[in-house]
Short mmCIF file of N, CA and C in Angstrom, two decimals:
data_model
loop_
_atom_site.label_atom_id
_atom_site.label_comp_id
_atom_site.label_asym_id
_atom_site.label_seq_id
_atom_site.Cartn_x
_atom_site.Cartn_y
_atom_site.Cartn_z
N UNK A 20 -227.71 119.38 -21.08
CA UNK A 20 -226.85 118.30 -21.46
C UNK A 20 -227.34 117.00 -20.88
N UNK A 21 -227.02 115.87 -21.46
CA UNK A 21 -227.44 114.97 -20.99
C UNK A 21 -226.21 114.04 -20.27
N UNK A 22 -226.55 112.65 -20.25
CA UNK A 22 -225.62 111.49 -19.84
C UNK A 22 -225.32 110.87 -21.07
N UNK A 23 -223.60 110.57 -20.91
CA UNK A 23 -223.34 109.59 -22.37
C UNK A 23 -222.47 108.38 -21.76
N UNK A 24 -222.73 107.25 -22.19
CA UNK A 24 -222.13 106.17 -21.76
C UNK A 24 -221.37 105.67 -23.05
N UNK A 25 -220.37 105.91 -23.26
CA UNK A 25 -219.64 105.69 -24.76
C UNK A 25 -219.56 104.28 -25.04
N UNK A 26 -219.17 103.71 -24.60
CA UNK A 26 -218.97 101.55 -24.93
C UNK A 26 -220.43 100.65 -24.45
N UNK A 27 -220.45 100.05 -25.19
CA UNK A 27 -221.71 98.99 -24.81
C UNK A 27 -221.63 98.81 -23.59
N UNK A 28 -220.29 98.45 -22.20
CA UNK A 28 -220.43 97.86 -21.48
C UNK A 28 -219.88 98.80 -20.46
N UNK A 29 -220.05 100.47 -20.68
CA UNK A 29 -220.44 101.45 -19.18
C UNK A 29 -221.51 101.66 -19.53
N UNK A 30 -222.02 102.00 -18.14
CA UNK A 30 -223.29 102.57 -17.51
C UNK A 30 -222.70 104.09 -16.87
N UNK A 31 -223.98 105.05 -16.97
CA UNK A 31 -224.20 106.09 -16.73
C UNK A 31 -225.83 105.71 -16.13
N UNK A 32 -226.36 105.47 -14.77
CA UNK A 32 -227.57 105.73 -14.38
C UNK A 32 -227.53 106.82 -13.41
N UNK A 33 -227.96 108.03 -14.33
CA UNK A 33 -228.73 109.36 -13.31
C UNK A 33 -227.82 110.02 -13.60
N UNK A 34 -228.39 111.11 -12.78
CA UNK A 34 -227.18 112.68 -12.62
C UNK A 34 -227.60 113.32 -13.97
N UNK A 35 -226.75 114.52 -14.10
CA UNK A 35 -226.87 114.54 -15.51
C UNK A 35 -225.17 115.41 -15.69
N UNK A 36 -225.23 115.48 -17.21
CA UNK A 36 -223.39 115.85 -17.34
C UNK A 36 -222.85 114.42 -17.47
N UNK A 37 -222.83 113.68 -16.83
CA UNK A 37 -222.04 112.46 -16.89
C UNK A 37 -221.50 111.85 -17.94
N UNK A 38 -220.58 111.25 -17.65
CA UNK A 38 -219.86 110.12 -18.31
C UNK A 38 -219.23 108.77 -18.53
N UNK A 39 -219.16 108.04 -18.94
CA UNK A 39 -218.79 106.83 -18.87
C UNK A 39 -218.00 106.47 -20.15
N UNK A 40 -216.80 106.02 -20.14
CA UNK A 40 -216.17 106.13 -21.45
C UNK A 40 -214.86 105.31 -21.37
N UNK A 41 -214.81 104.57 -20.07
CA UNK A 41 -213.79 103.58 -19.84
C UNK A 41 -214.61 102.30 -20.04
N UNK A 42 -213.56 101.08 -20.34
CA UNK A 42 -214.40 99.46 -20.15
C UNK A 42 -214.94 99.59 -19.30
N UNK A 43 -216.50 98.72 -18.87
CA UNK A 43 -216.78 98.39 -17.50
C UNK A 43 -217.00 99.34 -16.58
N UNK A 44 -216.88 100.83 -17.08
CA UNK A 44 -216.76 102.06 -16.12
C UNK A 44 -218.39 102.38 -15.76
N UNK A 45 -218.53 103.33 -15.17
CA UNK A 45 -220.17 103.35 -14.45
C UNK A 45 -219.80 104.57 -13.83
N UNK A 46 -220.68 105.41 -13.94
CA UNK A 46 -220.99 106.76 -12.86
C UNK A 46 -222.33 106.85 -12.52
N UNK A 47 -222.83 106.62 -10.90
CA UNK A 47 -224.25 106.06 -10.84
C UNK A 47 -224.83 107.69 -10.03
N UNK A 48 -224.62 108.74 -11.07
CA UNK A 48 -225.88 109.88 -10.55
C UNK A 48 -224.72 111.04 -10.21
N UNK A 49 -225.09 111.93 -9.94
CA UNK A 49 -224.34 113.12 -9.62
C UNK A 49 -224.70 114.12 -10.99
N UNK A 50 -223.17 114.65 -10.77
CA UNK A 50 -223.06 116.21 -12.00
C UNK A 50 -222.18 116.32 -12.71
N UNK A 51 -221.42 116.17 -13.81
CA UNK A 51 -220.44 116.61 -14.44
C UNK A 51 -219.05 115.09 -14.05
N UNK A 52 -219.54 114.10 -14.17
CA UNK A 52 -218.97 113.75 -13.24
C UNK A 52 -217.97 112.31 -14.59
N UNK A 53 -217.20 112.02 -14.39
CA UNK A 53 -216.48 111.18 -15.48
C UNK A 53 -215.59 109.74 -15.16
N UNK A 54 -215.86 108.55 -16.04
CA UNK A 54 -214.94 107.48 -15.10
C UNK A 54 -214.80 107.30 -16.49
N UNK A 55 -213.56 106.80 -16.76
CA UNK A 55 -212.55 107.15 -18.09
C UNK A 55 -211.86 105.80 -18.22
N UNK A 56 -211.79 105.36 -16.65
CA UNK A 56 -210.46 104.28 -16.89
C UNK A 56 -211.51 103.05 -16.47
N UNK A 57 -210.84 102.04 -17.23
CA UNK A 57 -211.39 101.19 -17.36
C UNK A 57 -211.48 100.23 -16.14
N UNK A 58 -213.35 99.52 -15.80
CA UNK A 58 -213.40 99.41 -14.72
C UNK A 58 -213.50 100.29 -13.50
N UNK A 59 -213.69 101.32 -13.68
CA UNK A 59 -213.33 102.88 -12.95
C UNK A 59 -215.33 103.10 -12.47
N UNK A 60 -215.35 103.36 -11.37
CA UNK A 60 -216.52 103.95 -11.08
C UNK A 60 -216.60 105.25 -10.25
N UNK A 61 -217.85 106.12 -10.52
CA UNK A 61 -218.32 107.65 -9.80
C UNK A 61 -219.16 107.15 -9.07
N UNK A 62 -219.46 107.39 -7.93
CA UNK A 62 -220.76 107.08 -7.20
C UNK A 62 -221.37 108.71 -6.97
N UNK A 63 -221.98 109.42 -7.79
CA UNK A 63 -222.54 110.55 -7.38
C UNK A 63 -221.67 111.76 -7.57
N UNK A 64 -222.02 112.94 -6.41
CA UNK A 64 -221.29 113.58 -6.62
C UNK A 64 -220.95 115.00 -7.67
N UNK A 65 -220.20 115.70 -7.27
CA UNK A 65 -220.21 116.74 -8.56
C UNK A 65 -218.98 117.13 -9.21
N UNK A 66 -218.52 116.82 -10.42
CA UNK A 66 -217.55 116.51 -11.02
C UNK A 66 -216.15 115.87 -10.78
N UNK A 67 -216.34 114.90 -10.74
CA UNK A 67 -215.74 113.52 -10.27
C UNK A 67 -214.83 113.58 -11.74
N UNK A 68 -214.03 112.89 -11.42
CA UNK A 68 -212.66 111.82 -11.70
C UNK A 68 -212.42 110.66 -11.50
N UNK A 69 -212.74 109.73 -12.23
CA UNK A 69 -212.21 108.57 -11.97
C UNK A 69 -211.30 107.67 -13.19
N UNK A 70 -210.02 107.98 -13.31
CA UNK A 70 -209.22 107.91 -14.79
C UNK A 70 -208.45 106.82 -14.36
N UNK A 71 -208.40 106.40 -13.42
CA UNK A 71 -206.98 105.05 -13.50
C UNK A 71 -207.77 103.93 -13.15
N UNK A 72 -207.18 102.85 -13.96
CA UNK A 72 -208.03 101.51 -13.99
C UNK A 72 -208.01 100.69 -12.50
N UNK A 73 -209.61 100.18 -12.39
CA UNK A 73 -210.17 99.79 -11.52
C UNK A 73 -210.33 101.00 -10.47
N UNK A 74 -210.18 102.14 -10.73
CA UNK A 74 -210.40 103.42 -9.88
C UNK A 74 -211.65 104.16 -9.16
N UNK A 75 -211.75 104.39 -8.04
CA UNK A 75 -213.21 104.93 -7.55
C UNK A 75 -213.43 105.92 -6.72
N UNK A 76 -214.38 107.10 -7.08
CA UNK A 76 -214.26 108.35 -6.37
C UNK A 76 -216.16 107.93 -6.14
N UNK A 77 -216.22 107.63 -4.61
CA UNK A 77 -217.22 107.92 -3.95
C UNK A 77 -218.35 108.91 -3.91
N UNK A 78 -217.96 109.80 -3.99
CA UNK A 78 -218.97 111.42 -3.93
C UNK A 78 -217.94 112.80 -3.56
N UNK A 79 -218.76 113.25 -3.29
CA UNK A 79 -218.28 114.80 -2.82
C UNK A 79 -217.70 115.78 -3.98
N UNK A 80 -216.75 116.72 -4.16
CA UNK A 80 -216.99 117.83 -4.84
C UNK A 80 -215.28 118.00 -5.41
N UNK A 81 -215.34 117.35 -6.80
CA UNK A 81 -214.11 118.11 -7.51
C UNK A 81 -212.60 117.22 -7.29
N UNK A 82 -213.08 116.07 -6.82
CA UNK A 82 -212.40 114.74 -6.63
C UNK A 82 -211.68 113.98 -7.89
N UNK A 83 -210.85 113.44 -7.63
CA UNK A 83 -210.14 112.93 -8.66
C UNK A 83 -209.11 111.67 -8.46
N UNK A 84 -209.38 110.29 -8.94
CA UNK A 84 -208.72 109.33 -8.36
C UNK A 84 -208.30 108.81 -10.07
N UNK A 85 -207.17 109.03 -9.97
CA UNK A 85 -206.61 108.84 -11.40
C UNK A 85 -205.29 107.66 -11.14
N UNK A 86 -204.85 107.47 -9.99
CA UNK A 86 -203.93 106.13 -10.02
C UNK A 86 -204.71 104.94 -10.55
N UNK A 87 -204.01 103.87 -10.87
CA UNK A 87 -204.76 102.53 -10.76
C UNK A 87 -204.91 101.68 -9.13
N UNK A 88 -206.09 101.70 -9.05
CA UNK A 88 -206.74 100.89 -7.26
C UNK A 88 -206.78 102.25 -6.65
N UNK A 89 -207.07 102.89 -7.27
CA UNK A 89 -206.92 104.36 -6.31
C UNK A 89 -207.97 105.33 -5.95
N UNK A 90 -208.46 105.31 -4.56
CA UNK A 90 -209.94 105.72 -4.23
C UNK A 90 -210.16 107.30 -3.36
N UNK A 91 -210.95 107.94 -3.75
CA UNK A 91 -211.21 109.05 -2.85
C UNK A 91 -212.48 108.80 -2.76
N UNK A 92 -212.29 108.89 -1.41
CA UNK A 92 -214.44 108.20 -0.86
C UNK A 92 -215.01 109.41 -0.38
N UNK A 93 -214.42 110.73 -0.63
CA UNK A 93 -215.71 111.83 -0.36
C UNK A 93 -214.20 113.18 -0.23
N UNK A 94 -215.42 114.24 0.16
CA UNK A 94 -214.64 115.56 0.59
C UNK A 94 -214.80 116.44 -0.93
N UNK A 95 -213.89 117.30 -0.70
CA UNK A 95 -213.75 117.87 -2.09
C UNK A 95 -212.31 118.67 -2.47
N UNK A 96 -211.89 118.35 -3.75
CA UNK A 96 -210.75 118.63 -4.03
C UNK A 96 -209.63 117.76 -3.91
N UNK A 97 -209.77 116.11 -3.89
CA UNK A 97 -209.10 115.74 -3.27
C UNK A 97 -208.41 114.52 -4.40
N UNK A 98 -207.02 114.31 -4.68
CA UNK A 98 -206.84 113.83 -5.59
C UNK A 98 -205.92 112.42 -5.07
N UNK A 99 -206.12 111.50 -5.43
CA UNK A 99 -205.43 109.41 -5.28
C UNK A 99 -204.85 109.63 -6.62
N UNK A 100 -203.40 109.98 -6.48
CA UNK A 100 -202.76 109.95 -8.32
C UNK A 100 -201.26 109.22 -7.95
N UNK A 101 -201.26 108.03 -7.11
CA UNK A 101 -200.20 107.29 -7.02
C UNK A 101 -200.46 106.47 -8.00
N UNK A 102 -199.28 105.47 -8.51
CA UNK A 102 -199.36 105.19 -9.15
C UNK A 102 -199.61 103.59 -9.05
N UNK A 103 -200.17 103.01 -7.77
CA UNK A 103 -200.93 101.92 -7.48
C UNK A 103 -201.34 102.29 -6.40
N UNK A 104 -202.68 101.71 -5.36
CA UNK A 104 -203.56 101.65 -4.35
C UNK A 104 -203.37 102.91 -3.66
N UNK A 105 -203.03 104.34 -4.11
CA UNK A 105 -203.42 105.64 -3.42
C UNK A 105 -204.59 105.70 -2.62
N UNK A 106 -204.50 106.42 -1.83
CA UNK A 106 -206.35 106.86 -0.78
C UNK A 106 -206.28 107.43 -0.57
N UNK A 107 -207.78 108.46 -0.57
CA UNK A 107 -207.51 109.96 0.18
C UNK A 107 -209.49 109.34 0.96
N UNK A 108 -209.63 109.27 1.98
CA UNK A 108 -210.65 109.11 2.23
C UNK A 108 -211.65 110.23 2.60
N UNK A 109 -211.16 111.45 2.72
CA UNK A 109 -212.05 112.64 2.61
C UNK A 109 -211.48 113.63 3.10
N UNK A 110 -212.00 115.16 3.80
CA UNK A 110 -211.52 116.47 4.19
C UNK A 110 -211.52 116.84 2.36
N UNK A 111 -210.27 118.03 2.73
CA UNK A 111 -210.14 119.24 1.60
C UNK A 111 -209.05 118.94 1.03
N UNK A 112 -208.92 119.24 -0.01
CA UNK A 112 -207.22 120.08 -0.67
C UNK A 112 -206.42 118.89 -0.28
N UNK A 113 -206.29 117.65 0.02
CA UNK A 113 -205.82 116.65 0.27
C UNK A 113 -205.26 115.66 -1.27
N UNK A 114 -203.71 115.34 -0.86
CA UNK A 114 -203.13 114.64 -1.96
C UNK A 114 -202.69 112.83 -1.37
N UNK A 115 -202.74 111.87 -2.33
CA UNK A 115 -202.05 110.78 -2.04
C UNK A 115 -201.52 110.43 -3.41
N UNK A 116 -200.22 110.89 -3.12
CA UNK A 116 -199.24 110.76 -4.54
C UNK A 116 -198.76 109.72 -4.82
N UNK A 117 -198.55 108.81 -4.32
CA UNK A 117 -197.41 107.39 -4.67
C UNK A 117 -197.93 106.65 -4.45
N UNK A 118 -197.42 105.18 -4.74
CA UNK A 118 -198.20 103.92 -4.45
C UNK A 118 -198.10 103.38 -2.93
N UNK A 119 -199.37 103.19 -2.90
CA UNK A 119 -199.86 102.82 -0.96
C UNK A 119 -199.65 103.60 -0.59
N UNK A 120 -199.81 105.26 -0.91
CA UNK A 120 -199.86 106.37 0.09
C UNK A 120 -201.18 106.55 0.31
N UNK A 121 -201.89 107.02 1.60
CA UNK A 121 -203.24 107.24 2.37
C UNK A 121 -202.46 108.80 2.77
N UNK A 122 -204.40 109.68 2.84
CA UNK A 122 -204.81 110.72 3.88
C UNK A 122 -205.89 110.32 4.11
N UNK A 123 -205.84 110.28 5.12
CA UNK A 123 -207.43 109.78 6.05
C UNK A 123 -208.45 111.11 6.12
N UNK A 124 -208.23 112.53 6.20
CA UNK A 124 -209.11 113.61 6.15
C UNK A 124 -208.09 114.85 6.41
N UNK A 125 -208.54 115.32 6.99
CA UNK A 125 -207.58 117.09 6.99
C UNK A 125 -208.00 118.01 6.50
N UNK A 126 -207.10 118.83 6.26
CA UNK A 126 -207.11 119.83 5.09
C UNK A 126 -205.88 120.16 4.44
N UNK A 127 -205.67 119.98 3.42
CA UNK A 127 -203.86 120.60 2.73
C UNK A 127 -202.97 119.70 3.11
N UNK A 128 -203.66 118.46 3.16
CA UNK A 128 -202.05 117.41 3.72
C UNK A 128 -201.62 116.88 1.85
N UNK A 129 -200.61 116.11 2.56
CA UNK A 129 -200.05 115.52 1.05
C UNK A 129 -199.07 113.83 1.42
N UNK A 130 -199.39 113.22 1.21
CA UNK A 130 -198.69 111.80 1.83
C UNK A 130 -197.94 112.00 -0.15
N UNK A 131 -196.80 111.83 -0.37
CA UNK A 131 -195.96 112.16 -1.37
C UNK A 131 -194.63 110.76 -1.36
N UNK A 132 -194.54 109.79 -0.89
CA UNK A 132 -193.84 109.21 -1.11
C UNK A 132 -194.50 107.65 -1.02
N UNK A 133 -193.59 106.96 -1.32
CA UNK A 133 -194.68 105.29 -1.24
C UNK A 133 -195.29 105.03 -0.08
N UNK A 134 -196.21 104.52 0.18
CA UNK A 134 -196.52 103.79 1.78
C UNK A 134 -196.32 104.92 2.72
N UNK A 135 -196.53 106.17 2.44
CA UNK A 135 -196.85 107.47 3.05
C UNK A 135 -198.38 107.65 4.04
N UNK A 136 -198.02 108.27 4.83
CA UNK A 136 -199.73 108.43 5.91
C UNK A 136 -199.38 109.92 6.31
N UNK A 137 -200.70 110.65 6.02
CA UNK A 137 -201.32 111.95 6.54
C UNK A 137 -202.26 110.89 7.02
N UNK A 138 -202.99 111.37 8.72
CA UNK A 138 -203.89 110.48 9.22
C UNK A 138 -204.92 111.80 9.30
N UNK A 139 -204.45 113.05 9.22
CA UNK A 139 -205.71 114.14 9.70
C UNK A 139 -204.42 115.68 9.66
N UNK A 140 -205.74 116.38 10.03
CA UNK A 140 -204.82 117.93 10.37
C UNK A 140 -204.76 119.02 9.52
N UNK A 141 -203.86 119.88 9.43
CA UNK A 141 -203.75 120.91 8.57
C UNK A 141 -202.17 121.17 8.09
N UNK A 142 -202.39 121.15 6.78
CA UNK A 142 -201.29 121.51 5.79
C UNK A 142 -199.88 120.81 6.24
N UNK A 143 -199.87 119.05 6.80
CA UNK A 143 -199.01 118.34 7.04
C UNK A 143 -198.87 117.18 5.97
N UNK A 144 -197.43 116.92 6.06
CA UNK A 144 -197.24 116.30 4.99
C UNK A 144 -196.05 114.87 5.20
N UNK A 145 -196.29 113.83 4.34
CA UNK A 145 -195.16 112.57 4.82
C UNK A 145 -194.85 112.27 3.64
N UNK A 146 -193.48 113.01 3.77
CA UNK A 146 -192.84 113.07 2.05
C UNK A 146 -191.33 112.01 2.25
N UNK A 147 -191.45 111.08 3.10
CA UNK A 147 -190.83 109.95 3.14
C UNK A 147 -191.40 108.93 2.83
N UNK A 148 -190.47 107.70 2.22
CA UNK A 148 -191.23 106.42 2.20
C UNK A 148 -191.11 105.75 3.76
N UNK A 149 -192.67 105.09 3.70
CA UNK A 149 -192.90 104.97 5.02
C UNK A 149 -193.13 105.84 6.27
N UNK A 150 -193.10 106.60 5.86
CA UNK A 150 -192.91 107.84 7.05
C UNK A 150 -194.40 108.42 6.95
N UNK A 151 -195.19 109.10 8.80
CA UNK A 151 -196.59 108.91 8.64
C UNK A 151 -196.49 110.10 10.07
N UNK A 152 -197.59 111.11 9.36
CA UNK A 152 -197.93 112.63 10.35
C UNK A 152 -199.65 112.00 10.47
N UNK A 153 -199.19 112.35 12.54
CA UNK A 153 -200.45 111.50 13.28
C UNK A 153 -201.90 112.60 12.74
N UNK A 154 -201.44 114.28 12.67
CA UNK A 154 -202.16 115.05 12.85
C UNK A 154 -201.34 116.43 13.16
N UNK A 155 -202.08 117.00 13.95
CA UNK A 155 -201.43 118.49 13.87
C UNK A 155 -201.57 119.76 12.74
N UNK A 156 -200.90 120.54 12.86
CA UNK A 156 -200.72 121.43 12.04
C UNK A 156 -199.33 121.66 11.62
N UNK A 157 -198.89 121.84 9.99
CA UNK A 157 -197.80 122.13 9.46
C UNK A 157 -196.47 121.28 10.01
N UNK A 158 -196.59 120.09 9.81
CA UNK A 158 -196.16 118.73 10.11
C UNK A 158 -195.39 118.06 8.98
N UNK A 159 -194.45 118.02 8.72
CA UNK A 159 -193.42 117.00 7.84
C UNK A 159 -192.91 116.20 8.38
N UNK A 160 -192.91 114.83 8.06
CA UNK A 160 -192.15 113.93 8.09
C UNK A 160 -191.69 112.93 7.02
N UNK A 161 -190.56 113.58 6.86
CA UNK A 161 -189.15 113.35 5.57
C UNK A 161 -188.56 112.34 5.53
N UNK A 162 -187.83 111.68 6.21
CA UNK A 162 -187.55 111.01 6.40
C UNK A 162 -188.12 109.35 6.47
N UNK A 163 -187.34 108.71 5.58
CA UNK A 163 -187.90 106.71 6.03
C UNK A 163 -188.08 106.51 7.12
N UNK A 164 -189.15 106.56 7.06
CA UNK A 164 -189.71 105.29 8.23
C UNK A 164 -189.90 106.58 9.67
N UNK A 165 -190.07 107.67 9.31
CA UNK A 165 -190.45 109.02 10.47
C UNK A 165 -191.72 109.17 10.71
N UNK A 166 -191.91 109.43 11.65
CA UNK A 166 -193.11 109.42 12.28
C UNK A 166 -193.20 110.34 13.63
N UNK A 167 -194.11 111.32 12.62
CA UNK A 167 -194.69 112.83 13.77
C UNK A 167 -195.95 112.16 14.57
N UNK A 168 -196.39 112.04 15.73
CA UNK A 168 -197.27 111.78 16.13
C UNK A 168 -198.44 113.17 16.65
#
């Protein structure tokens, strides 16, 4: 298979599998890898996601940043599907669901409400708005404005 860049104005340079099929979108190398939304870029990587406009998945493995402003800069499995400026900046199995929710790395966290923070850890989660788990293991914080350290 090759690389297809669907609109005059994405780029697809390298990799192969790729795609480009949003305005302005670009996937520069990797595998299987797709930027859909317009303005949306892949940097590498192996089957990437990048579907919400102005959206960007860095590298790593099976990533998916489908909010709009919404970035996963590495790891694998890791999905930015708020519905403005989500982040998941790397680790595993990691979610940033809502708008201005961050996970900084981990494994199995989930920041699930607006302006939510997983900062690290395992299978912890800040399913309040505003509310932010420092680390640890199997960590909720529910509640506005809570904060597990």
């Amino acid at each position: 298979g090759g690389n297809t860049a669907e609109l005059p104005n994405s780029t697809v340079s390298g990799g192969l599998d790729n795609t480009a099929s949003g305005f302005y979108s670009t996937v520069s190398g990797g595998r299987g890898s797709t930027a859909s939304g317009p303005n949306s870029t892949v940097s590498g990587g192996y089957f990437l996601t990048a579907s919400g406009f102005y959206s960007t998945v860095s590298g790593g493995r099976l990533n998916t940043a489908s909010g709009s402003y919404s970035t996963v800069s590495g790891g694998r499995e890791n999905t930015a599907a708020g519905a403005n400026e989500s982040t998941v900046s790397g680790g595993g199995d990691n979610r940033a669901m809502q708008t201005g929710s961050t996970v900084s790395g981990g494994r199995g966290n989930t920041a699930s409400e607006p302006d939510s923070t997983v900062s690290g850890g395992l299978n912890n989660t800040a399913s309040g708005s505003y509310s932010t788990v420092s680390g640890g293991e199997n960590n909720t914080a529910s509640g506005r404005e809570q904060h597990v350290p």
